[in-house]
PDB file of C-alpha atoms in Angstrom:
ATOM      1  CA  UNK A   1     156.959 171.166 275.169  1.00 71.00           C
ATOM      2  CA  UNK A   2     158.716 173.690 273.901  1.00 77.00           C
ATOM      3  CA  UNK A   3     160.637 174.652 276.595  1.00 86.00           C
ATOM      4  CA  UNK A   4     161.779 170.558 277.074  1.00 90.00           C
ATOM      5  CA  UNK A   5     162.874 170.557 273.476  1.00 90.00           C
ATOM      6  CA  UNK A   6     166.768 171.166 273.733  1.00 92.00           C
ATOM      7  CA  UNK A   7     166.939 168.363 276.266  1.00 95.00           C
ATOM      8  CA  UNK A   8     164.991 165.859 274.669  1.00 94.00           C
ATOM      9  CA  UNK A   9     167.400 166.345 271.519  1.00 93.00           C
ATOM     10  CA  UNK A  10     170.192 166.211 274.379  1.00 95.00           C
ATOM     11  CA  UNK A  11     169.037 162.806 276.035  1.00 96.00           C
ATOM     12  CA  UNK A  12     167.748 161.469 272.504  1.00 94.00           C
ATOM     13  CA  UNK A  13     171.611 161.780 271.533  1.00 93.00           C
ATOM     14  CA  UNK A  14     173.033 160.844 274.331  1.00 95.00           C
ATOM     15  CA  UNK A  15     172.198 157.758 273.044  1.00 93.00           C
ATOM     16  CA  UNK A  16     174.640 156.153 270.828  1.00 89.00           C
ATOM     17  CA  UNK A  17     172.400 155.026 268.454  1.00 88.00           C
ATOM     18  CA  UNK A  18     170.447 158.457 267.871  1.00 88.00           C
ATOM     19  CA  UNK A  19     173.348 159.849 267.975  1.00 86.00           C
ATOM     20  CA  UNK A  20     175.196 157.799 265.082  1.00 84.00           C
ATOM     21  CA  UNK A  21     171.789 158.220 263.290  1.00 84.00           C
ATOM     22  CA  UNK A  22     171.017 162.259 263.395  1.00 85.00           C
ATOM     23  CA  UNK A  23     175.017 162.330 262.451  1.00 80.00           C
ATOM     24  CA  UNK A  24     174.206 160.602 259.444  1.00 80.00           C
ATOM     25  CA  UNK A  25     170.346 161.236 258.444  1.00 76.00           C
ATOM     26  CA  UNK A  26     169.144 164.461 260.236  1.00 77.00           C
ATOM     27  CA  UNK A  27     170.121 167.914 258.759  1.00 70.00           C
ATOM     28  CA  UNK A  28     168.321 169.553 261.460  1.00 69.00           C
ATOM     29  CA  UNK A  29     170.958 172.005 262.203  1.00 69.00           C
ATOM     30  CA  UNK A  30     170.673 173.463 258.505  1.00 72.00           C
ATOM     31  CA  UNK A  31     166.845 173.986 259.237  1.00 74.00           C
ATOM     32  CA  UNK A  32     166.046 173.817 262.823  1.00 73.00           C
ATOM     33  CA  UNK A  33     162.772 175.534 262.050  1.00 76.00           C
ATOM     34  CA  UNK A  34     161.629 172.849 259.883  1.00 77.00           C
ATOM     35  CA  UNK A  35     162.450 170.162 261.896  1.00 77.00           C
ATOM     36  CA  UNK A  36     161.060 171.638 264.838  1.00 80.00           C
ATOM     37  CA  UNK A  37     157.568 172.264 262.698  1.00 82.00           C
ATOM     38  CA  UNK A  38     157.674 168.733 261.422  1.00 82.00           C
ATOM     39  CA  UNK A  39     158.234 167.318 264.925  1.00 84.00           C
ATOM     40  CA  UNK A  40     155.387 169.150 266.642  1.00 87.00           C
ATOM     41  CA  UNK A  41     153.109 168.318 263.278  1.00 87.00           C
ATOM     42  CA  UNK A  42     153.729 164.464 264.128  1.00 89.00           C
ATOM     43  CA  UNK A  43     153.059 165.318 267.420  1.00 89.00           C
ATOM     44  CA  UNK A  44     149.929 166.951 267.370  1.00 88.00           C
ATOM     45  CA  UNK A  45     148.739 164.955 264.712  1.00 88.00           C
ATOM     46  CA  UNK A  46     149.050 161.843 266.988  1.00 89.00           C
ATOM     47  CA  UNK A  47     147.663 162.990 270.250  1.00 86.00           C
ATOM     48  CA  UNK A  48     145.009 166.145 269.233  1.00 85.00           C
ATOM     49  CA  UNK A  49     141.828 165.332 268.528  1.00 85.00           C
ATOM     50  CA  UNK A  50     141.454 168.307 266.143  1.00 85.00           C
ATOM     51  CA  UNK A  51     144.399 166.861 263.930  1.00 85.00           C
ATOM     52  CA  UNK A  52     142.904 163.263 264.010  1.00 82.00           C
ATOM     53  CA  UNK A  53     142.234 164.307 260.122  1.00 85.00           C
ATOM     54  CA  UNK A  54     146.030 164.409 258.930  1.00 87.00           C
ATOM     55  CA  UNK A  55     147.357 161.420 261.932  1.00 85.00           C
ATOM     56  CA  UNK A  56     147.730 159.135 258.617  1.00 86.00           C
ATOM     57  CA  UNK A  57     149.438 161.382 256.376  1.00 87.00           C
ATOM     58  CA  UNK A  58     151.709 162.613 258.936  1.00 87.00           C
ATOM     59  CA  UNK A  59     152.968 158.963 260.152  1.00 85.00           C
ATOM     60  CA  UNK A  60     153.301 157.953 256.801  1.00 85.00           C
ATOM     61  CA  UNK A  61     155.740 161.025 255.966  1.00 83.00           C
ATOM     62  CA  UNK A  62     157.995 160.459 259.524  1.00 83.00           C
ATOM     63  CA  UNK A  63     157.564 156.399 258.783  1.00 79.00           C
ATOM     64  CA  UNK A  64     158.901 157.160 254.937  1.00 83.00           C
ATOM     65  CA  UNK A  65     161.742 159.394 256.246  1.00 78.00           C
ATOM     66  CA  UNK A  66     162.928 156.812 258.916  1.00 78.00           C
ATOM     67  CA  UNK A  67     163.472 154.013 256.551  1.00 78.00           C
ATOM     68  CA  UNK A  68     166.924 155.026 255.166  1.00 74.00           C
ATOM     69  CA  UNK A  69     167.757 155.859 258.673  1.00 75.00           C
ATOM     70  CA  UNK A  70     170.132 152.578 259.255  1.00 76.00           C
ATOM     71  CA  UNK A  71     173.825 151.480 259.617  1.00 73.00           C
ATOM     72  CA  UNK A  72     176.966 151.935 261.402  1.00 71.00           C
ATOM     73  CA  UNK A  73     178.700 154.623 262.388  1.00 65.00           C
ATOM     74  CA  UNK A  74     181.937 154.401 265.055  1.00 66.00           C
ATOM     75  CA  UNK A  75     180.771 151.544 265.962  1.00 69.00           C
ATOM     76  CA  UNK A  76     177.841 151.979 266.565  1.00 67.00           C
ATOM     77  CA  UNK A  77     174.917 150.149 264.598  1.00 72.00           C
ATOM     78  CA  UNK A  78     171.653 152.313 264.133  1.00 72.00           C
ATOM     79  CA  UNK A  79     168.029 151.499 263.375  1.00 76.00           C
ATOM     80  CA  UNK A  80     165.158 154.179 263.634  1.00 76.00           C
ATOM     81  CA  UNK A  81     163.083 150.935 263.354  1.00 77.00           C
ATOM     82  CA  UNK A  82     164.524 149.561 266.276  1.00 87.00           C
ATOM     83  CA  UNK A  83     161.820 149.586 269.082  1.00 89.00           C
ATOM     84  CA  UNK A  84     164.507 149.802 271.582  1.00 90.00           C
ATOM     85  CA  UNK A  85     165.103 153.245 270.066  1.00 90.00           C
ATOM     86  CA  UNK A  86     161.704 154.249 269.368  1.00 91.00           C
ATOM     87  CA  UNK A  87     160.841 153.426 272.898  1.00 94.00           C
ATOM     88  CA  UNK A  88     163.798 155.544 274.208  1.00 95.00           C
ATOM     89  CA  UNK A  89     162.754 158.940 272.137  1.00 92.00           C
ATOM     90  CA  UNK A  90     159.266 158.443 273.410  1.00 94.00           C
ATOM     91  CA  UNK A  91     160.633 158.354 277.136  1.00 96.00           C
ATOM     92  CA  UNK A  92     163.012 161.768 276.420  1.00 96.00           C
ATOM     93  CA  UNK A  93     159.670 163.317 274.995  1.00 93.00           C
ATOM     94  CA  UNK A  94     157.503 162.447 278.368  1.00 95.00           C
ATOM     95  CA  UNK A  95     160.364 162.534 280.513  1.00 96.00           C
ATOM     96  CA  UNK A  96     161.108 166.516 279.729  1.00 95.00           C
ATOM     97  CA  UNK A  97     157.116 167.427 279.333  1.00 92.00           C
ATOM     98  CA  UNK A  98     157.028 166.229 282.320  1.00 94.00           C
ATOM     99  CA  UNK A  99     159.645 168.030 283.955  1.00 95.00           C
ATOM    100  CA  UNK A 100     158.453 171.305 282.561  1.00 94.00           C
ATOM    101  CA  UNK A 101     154.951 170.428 283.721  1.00 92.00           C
ATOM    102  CA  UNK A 102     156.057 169.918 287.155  1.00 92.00           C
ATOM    103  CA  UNK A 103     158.407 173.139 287.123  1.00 93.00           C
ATOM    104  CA  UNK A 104     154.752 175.586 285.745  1.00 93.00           C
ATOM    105  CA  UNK A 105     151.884 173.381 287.776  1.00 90.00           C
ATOM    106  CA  UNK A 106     153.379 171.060 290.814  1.00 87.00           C
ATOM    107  CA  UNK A 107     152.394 167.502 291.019  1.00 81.00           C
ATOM    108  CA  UNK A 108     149.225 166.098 290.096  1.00 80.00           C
ATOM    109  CA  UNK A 109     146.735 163.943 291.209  1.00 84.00           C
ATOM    110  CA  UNK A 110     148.300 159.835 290.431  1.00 84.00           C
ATOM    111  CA  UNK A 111     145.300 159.057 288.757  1.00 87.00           C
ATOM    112  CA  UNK A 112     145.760 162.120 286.334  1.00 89.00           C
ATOM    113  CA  UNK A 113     149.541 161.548 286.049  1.00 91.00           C
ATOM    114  CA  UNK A 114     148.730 157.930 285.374  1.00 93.00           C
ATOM    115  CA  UNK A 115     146.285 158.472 282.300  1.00 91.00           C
ATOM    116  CA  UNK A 116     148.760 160.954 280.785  1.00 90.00           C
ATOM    117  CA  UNK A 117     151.565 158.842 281.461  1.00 94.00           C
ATOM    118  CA  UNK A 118     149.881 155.832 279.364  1.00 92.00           C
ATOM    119  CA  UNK A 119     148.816 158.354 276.515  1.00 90.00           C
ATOM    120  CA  UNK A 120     152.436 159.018 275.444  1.00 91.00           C
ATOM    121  CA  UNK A 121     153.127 155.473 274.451  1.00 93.00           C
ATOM    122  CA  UNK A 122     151.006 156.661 271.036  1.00 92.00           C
ATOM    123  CA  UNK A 123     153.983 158.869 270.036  1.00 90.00           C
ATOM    124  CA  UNK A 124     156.105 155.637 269.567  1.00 90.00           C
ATOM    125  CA  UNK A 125     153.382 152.949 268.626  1.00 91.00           C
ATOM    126  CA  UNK A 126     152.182 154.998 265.803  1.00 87.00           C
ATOM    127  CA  UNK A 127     155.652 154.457 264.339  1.00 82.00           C
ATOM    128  CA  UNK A 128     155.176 150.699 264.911  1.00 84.00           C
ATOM    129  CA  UNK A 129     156.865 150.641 268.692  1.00 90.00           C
ATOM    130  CA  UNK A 130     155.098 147.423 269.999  1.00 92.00           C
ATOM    131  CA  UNK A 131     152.685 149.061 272.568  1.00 92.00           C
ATOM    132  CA  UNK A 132     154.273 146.071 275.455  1.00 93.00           C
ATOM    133  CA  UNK A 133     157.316 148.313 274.660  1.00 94.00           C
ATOM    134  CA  UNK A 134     156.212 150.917 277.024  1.00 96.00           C
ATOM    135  CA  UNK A 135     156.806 150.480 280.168  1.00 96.00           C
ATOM    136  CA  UNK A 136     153.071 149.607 282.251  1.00 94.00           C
ATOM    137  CA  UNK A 137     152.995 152.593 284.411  1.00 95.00           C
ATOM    138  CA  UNK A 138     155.008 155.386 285.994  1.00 95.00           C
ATOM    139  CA  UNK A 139     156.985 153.532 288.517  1.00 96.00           C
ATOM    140  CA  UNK A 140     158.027 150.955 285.831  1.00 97.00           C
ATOM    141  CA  UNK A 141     158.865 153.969 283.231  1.00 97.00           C
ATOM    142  CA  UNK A 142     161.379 155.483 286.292  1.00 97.00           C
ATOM    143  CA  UNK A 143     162.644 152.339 286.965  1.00 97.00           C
ATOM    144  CA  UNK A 144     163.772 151.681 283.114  1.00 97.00           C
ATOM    145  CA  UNK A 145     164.618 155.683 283.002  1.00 97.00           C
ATOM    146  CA  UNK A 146     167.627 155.089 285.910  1.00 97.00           C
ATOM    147  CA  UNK A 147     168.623 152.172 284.231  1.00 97.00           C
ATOM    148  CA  UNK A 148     168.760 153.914 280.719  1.00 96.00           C
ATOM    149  CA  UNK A 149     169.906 157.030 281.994  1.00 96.00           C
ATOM    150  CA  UNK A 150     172.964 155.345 283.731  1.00 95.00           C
ATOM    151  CA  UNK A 151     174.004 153.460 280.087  1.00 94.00           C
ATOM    152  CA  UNK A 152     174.111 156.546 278.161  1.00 95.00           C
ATOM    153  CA  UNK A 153     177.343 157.016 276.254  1.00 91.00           C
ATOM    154  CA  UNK A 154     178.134 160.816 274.976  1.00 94.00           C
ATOM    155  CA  UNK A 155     180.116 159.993 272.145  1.00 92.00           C
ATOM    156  CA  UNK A 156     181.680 163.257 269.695  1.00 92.00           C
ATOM    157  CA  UNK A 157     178.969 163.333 267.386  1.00 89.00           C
ATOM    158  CA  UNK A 158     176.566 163.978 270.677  1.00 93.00           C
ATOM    159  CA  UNK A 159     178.467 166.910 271.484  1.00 94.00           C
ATOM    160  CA  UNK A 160     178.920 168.220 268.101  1.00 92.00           C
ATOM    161  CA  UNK A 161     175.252 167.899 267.652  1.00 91.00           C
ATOM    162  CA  UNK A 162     174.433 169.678 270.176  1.00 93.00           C
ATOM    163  CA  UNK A 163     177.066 172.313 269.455  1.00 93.00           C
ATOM    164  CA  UNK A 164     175.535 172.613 265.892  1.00 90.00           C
ATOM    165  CA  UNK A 165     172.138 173.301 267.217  1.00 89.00           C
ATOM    166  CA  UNK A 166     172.564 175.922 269.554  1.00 91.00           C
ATOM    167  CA  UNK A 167     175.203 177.640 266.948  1.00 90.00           C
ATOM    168  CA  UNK A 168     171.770 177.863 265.110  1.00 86.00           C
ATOM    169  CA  UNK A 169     174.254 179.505 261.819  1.00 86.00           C
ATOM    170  CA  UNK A 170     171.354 178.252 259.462  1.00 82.00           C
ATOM    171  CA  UNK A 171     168.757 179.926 261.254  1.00 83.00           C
ATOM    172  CA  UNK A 172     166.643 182.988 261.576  1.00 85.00           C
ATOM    173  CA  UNK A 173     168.804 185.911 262.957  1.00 88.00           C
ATOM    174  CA  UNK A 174     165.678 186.173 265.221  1.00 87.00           C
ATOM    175  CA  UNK A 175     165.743 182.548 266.373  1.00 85.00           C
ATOM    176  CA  UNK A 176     170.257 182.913 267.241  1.00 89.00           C
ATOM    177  CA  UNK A 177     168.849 185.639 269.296  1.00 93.00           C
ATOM    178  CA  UNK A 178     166.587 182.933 271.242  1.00 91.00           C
ATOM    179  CA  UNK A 179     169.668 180.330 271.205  1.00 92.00           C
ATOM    180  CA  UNK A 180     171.426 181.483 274.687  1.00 94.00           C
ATOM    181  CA  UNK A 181     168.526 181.118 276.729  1.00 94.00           C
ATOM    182  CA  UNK A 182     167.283 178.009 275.108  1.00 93.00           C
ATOM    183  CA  UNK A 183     170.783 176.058 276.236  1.00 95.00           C
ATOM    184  CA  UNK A 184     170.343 177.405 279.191  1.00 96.00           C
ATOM    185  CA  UNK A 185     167.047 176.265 279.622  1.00 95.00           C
ATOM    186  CA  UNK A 186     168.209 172.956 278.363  1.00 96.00           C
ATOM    187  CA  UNK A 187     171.686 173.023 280.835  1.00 97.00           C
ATOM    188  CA  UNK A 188     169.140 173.351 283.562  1.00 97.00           C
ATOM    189  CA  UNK A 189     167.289 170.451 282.624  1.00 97.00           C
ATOM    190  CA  UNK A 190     169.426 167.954 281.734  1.00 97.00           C
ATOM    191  CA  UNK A 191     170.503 165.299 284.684  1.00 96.00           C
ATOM    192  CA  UNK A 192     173.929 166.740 285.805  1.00 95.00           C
ATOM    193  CA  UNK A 193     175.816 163.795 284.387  1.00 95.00           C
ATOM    194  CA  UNK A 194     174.836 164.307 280.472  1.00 96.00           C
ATOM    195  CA  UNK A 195     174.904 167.959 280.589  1.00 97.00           C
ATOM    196  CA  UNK A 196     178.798 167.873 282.302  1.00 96.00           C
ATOM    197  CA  UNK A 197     179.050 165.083 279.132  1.00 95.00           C
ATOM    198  CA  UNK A 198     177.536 167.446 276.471  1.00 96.00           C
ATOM    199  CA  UNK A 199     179.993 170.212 277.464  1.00 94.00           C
ATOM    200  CA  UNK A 200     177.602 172.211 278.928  1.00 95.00           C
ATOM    201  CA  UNK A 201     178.627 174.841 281.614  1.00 93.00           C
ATOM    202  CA  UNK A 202     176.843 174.848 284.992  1.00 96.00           C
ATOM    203  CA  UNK A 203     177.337 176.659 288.436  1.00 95.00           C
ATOM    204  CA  UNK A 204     175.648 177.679 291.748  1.00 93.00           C
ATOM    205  CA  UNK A 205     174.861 181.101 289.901  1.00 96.00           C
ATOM    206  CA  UNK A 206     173.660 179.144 286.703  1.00 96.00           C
ATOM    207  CA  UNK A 207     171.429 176.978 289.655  1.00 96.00           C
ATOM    208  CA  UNK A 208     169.680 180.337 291.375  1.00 96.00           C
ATOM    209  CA  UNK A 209     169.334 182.033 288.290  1.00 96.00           C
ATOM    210  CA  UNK A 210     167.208 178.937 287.276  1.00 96.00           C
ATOM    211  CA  UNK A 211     165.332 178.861 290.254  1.00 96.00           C
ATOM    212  CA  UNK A 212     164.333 182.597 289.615  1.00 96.00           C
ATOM    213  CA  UNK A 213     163.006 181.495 285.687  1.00 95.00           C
ATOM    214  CA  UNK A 214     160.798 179.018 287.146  1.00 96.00           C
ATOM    215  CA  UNK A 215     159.168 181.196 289.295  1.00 96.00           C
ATOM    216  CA  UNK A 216     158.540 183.956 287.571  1.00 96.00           C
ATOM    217  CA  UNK A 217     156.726 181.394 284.946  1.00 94.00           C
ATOM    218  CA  UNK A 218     155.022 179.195 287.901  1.00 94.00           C
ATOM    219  CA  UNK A 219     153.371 182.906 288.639  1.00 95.00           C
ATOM    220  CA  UNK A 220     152.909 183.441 285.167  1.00 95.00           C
ATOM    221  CA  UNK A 221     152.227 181.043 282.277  1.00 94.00           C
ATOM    222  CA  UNK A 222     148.991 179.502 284.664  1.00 92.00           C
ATOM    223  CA  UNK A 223     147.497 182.535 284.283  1.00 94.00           C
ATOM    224  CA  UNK A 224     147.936 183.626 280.991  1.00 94.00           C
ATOM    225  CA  UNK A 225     143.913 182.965 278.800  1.00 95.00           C
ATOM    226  CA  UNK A 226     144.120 179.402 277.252  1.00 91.00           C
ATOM    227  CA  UNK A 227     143.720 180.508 273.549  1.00 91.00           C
ATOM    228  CA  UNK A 228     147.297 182.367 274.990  1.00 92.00           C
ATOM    229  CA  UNK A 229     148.656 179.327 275.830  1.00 91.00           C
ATOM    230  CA  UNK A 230     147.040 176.903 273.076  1.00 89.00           C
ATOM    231  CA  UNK A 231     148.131 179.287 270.370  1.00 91.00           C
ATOM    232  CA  UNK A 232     151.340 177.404 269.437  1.00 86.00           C
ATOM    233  CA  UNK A 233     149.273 173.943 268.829  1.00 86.00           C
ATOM    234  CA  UNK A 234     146.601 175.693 267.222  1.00 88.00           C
ATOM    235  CA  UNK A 235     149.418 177.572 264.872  1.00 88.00           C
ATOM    236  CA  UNK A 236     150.930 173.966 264.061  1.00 87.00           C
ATOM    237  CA  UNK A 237     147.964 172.290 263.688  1.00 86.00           C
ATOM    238  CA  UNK A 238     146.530 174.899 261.258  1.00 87.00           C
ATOM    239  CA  UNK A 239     149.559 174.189 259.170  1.00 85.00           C
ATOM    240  CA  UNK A 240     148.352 170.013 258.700  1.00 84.00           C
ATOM    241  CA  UNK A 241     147.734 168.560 255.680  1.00 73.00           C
ATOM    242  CA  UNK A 242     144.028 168.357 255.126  1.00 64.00           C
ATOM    243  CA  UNK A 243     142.738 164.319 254.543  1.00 48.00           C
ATOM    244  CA  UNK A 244     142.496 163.724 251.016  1.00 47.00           C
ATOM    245  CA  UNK A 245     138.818 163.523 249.841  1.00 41.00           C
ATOM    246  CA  UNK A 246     137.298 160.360 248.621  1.00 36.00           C
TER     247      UNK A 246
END
């Protein structure tokens, strides 16, 4: 999740309606940690059982923060209500876990890649994204992804967005240390049309040096203890609101 994070902010405002709205709304390149916390808190809070406790108060805080998000910017009009957007953040957020799960484990049974498919239509229908939104099942999701994918429009904000957030001037001198890798990470991710869009370099050296990540983590991060590989969640998760008492 992690790893998928720069391109799911890339494809997310790719869109020209994210984009015109995290122009706007977002000051997520002035705090890129926080937003990064609060976006794996909603997540975790929706789909881990252990954070069942806080799903409430954490929808209620991302639902409260949406509702100013709304207008026009370049022509564009914007609506985090609008399920046609909530639907399409959803899809960047399976869409890249799922290319980062193929990258580490290699395909999966259909069954299992079914059931998982189906739970990420929670991360939008918590927000009120009708659940018919989602497309049925994985072959319908593609199908809507090629179509999507094809209508994107990069507009200036996009790249300037994206510029912002691997800048990272706001954050950490630790995390600007982290920055270079993480574009690259998200160059390699991105379909080749968007990232040339976004401004991001690529190459045949940029391609093998890729190839050479992935598989030193395919021989890696499977082997690596659980609590190793959970710690992350369990950090966020420890950092939840507790459910009021009654």
């Amino acid at each position: 999740m992690l790893a998928g994070a720069g391109a799911a902010i890339g494809l997310q405002v790719a869109h020209r309606s994210v984009a015109a709205g995290v122009a706007q709304h977002s000051n997520f390149t002035a705090d890129p940690l926080g937003r990064l916390r609060r976006t794996l808190q909603y997540i975790f809070a929706v789909v881990l059982p252990e954070a069942q406790p806080a799903r409430s108060m954490v929808t209620d805080w991302v639902a409260r923060a949406h509702q100013p998000v709304e207008g026009m910017l370049d022509g564009a009009q914007y609506s985090a209500a609008d399920p046609d957007t909530q639907r399409w953040v959803t899809a960047t957020l399976y869409w890249t876990a799922e290319e980062i799960r193929w990258r580490i484990w290699g395909h999966q049974q259909p069954e299992d890649a079914e059931q998982i498919y189906r739970s990420y239509a929670v991360l939008g229908t918590a927000l009120g994204m009708p659940e018919t939104s989602w497309p049925h099942n994985r072959a319908a999701f593609y199908r809507y992804w090629q179509q999507q994918v094809a209508k994107l429009e990069v507009t200036a904000a996009a790249r300037q967005i994206m510029s912002d957030l691997f800048a990272a001037r706001s954050a950490p001198w630790w995390l600007r240390t982290l920055m270079p890798q993480a574009k690259f990470l998200t160059a390699g991710l991105l379909p080749a049309d968007i990232r040339s869009k976004l401004g991001l370099d690529w190459n045949g050296e940029h391609s093998r040096r890729e190839d050479r990540l992935w598989r030193i983590l395919r021989n890696t991060y499977p082997r690596l203890p659980n609590g190793v590989r959970q710690s992350p969640a369990r950090f966020v998760v420890a950092g939840l609101p507790s459910a009021p008492e009654h």
